Tab-separated table of C-alpha atoms in Angstrom:
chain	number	residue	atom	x	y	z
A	17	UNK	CA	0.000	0.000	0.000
A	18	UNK	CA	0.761	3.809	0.312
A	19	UNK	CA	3.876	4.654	2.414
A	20	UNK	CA	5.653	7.435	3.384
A	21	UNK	CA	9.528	6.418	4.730
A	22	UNK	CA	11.083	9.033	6.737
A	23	UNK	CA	15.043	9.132	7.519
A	24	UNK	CA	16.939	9.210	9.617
A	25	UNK	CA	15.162	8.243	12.792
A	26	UNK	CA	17.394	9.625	14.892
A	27	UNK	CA	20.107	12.869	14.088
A	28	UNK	CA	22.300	14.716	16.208
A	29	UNK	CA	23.664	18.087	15.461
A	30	UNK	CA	25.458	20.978	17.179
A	31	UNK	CA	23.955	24.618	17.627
A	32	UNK	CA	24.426	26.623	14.725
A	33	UNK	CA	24.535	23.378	11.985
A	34	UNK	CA	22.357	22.597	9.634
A	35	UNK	CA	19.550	19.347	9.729
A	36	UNK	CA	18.506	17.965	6.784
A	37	UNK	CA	15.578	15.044	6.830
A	38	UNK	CA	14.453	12.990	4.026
A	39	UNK	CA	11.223	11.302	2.931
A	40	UNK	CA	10.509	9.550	0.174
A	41	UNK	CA	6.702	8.498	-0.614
A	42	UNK	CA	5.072	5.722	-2.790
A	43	UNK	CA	1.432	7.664	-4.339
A	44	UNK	CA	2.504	9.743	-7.356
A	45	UNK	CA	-0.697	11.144	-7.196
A	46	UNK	CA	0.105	13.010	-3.523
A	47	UNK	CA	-0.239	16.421	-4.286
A	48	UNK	CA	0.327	17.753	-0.307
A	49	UNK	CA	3.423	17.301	2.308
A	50	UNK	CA	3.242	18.827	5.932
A	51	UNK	CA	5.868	18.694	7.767
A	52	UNK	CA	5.091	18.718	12.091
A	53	UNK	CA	7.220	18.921	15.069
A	54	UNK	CA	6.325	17.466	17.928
A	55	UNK	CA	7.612	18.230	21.313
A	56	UNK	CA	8.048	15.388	24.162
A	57	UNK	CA	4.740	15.079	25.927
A	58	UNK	CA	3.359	17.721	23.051
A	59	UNK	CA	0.728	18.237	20.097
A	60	UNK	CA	2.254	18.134	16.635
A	61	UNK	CA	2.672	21.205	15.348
A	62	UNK	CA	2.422	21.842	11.521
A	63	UNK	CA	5.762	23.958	10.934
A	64	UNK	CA	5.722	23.830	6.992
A	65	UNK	CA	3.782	22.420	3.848
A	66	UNK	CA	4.578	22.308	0.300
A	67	UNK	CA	2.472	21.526	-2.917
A	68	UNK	CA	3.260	19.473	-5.873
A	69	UNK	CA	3.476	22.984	-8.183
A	70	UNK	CA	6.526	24.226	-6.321
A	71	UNK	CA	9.727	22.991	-5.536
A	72	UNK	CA	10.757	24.770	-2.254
A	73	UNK	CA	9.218	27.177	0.533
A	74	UNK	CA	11.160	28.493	3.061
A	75	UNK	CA	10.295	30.226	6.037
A	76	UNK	CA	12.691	32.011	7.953
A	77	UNK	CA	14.888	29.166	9.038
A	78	UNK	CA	13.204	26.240	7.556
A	79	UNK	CA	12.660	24.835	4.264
A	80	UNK	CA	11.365	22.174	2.507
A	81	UNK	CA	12.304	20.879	-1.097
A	82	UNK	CA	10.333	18.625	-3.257
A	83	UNK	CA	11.209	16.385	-6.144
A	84	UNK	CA	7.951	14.650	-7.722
A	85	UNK	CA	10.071	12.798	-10.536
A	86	UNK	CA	12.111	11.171	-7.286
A	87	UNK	CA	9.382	11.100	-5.172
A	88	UNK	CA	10.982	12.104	-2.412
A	89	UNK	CA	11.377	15.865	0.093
A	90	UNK	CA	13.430	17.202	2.422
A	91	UNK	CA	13.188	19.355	5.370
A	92	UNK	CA	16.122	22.217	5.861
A	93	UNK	CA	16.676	23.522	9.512
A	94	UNK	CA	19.410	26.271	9.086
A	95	UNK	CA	21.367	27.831	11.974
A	96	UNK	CA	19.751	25.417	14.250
A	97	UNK	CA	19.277	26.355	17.874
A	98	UNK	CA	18.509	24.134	21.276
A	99	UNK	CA	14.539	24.791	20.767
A	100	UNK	CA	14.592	22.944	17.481
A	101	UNK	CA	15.056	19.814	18.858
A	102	UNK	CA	12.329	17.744	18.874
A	103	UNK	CA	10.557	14.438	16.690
A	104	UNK	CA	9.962	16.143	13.321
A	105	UNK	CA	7.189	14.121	11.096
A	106	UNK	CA	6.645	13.955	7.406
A	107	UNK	CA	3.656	13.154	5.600
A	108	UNK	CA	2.256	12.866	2.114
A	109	UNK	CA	-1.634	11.677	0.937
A	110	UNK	CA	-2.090	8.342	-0.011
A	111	UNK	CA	-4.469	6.306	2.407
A	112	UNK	CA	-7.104	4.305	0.815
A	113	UNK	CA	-9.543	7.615	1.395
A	114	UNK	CA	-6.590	9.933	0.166
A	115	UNK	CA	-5.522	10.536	4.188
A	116	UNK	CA	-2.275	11.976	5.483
A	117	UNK	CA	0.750	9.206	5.938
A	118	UNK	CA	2.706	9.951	8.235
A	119	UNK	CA	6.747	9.063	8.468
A	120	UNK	CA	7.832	7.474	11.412
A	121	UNK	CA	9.267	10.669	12.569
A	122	UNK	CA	12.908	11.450	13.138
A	123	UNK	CA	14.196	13.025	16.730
A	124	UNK	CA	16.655	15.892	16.296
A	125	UNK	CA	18.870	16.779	19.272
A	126	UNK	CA	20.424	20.249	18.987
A	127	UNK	CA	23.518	20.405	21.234
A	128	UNK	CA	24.575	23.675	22.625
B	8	UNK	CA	-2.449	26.505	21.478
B	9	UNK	CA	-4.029	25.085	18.735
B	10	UNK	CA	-8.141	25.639	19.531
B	11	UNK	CA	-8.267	22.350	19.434
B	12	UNK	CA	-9.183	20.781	23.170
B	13	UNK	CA	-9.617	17.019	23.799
B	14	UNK	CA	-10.656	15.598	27.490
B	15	UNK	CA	-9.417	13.594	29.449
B	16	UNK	CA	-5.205	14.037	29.610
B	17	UNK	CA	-4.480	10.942	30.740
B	18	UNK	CA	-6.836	7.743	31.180
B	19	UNK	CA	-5.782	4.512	32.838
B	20	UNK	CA	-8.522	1.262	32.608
B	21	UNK	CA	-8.170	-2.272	32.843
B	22	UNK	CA	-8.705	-4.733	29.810
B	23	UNK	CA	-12.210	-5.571	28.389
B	24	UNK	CA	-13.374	-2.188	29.719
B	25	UNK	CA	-14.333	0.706	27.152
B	26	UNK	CA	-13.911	4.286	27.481
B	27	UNK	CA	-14.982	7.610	25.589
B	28	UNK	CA	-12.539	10.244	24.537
B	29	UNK	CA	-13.662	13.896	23.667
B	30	UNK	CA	-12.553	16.427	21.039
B	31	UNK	CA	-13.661	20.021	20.641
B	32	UNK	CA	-12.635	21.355	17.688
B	33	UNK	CA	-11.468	25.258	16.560
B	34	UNK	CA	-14.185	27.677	16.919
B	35	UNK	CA	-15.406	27.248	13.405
B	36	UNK	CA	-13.792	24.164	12.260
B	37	UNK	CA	-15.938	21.698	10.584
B	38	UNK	CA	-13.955	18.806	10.638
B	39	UNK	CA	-12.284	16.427	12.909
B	40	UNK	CA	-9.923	13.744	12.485
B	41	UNK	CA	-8.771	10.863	14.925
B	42	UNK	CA	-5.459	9.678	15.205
B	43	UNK	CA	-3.926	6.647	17.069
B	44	UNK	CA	0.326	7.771	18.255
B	45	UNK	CA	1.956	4.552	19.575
B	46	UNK	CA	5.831	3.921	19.721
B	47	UNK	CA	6.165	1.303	17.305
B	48	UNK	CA	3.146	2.603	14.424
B	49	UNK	CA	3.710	6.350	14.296
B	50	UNK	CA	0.714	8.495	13.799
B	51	UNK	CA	-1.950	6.168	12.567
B	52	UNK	CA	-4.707	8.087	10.951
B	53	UNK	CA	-8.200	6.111	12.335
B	54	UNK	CA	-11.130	7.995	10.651
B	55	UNK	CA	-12.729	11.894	9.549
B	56	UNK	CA	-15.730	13.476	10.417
B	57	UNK	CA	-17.404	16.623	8.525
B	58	UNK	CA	-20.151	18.132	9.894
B	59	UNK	CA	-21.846	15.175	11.564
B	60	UNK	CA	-21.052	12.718	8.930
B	61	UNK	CA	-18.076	10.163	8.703
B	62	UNK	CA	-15.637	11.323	5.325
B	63	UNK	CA	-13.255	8.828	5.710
B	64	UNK	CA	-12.111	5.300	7.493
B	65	UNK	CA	-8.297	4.749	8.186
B	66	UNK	CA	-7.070	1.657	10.647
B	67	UNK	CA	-9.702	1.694	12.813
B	68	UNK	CA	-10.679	-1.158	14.520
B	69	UNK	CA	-14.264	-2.713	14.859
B	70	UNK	CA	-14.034	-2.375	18.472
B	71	UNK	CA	-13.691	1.644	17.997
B	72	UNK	CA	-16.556	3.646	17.021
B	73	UNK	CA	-16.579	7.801	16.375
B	74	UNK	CA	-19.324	10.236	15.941
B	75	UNK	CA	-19.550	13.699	15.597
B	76	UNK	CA	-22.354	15.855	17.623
B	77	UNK	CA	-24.457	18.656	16.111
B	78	UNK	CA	-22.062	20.879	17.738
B	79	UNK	CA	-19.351	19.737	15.986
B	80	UNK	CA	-17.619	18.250	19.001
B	81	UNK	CA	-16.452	14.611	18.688
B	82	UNK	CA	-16.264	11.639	21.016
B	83	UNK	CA	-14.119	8.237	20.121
B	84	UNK	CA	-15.262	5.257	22.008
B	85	UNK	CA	-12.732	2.385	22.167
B	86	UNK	CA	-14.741	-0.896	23.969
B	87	UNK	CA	-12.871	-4.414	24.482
B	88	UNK	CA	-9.663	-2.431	25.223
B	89	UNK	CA	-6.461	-4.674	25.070
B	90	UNK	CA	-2.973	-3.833	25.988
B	91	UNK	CA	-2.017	-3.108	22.547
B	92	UNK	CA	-4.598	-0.367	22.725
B	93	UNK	CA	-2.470	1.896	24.617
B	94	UNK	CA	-1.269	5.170	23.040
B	95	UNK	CA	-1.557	8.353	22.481
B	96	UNK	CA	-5.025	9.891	20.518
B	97	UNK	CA	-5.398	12.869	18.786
B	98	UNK	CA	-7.863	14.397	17.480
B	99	UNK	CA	-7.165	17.403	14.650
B	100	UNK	CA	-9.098	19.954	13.346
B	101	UNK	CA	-9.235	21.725	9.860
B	102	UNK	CA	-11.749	24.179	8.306
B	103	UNK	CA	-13.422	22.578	4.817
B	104	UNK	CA	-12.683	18.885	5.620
B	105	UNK	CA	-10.475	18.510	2.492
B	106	UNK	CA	-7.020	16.915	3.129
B	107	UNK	CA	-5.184	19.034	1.795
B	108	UNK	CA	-6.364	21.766	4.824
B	109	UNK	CA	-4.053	22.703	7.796
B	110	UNK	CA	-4.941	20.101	10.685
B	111	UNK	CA	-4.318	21.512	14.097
B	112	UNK	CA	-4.129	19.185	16.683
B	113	UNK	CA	-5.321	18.622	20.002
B	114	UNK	CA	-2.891	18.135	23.050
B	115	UNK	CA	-3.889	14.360	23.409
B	116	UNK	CA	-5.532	11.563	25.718
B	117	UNK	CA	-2.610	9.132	26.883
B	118	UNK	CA	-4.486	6.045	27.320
B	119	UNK	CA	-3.108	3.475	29.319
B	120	UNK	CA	-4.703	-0.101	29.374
B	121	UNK	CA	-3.471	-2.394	31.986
């Protein structure tokens, strides 16, 4: 069926270096990617989204590439800080009703 | 804060019992989706509601049932509750019902079946 594989699970950084996490999804016909971060004990949090008719968005420090022909996108954290870390999740559509897939998520530690 | 408020925080039952879990959506919100969060399955997406009526079904099981109240609020009842049941539920919010909409989600019920 539909998947959406998220990597790497687990990614260590220090303050002030860049993250970079990958997904790569299986339903060409997804047309929508969130991205959430979710702190321990915490609500995801819906930090950027991207549609199949562009190939980036930034925001401030964050951006997210996509590549249909690969099927796969990427979140950028720039100039990371402490705050950032957390479980970041990916997700594309794809469920038997068209739902959101979500990655198994990938927990960034920013070291000061 | 998202809007989004679900009751209770944390619930702790025994086996074979059921229990209901609440969701209030954003003021003006007319959807709600339920997800399951456990360690091993990620975010598990287990069914929609738009304006009173079910949109879509994920992985939910038979034992789980949803509804949504002329209100708009939403209650998920989970009944023959084994171990495995345990996890985190969300509930999320979005305006039109389509996928492709922002969902905001709720802080959570932490379930705990022992």
């Amino acid at each position: 069926g539909e998947n959406v594989e998220q990597h790497p699970s687990t990614l260590s950084v220090q303050e002030g270096d860049s993250a970079v996490i990958k997904c790569t999804y299986s339903d060409s016909a997804s047309n929508y990617f969130p991205w959430y971060k979710q702190e321990l004990g915490k609500r995801p949090q819906l930090i950027i989204d991207i549609r199949s008719n562009v190939g980036e968005k930034k925001d401030q420090r964050i951006a997210v590439t996509l590549n249909k022909t690969a099927k796969h996108f990427s979140l950028h954290i720039t100039e990371t800080q402490p705050e950032d870390s957390a479980v970041y999740f990916c997700a594309g559509l794809g469920g038997s009703q068209g739902n959101l897939i979500f990655g198994k998520g990938t927990k960034l530690s920013v070291k000061p | 804060d998202s809007g989004v408020t679900q009751t209770p925080k944390h619930l702790i039952t025994a086996t074979g019992q059921r229990v209901t879990l609440r969701c209030s959506p954003r003021s003006g919100d007319l959807s709600v989706y339920w997800y399951q969060q456990s360690l091993d399955q990620g975010l598990q997406f287990l069914i929609q509601y738009y304006n009173g009526e079910e949109r879509a079904k994920g992985n939910i099981l038979e034992r789980f049932s949803a509804q949504q109240f002329p209100d708009l609020h939403s209650e998920l009842n989970l009944s023959s509750l084994e171990l495995g049941d345990s996890a985190l539920y969300f509930c999320a919010s979005s305006g039109l019902g389509g996928f492709t909409d922002t969902q905001y989600f709720g802080p959570g019920t932490r379930l705990t079946v022992l």
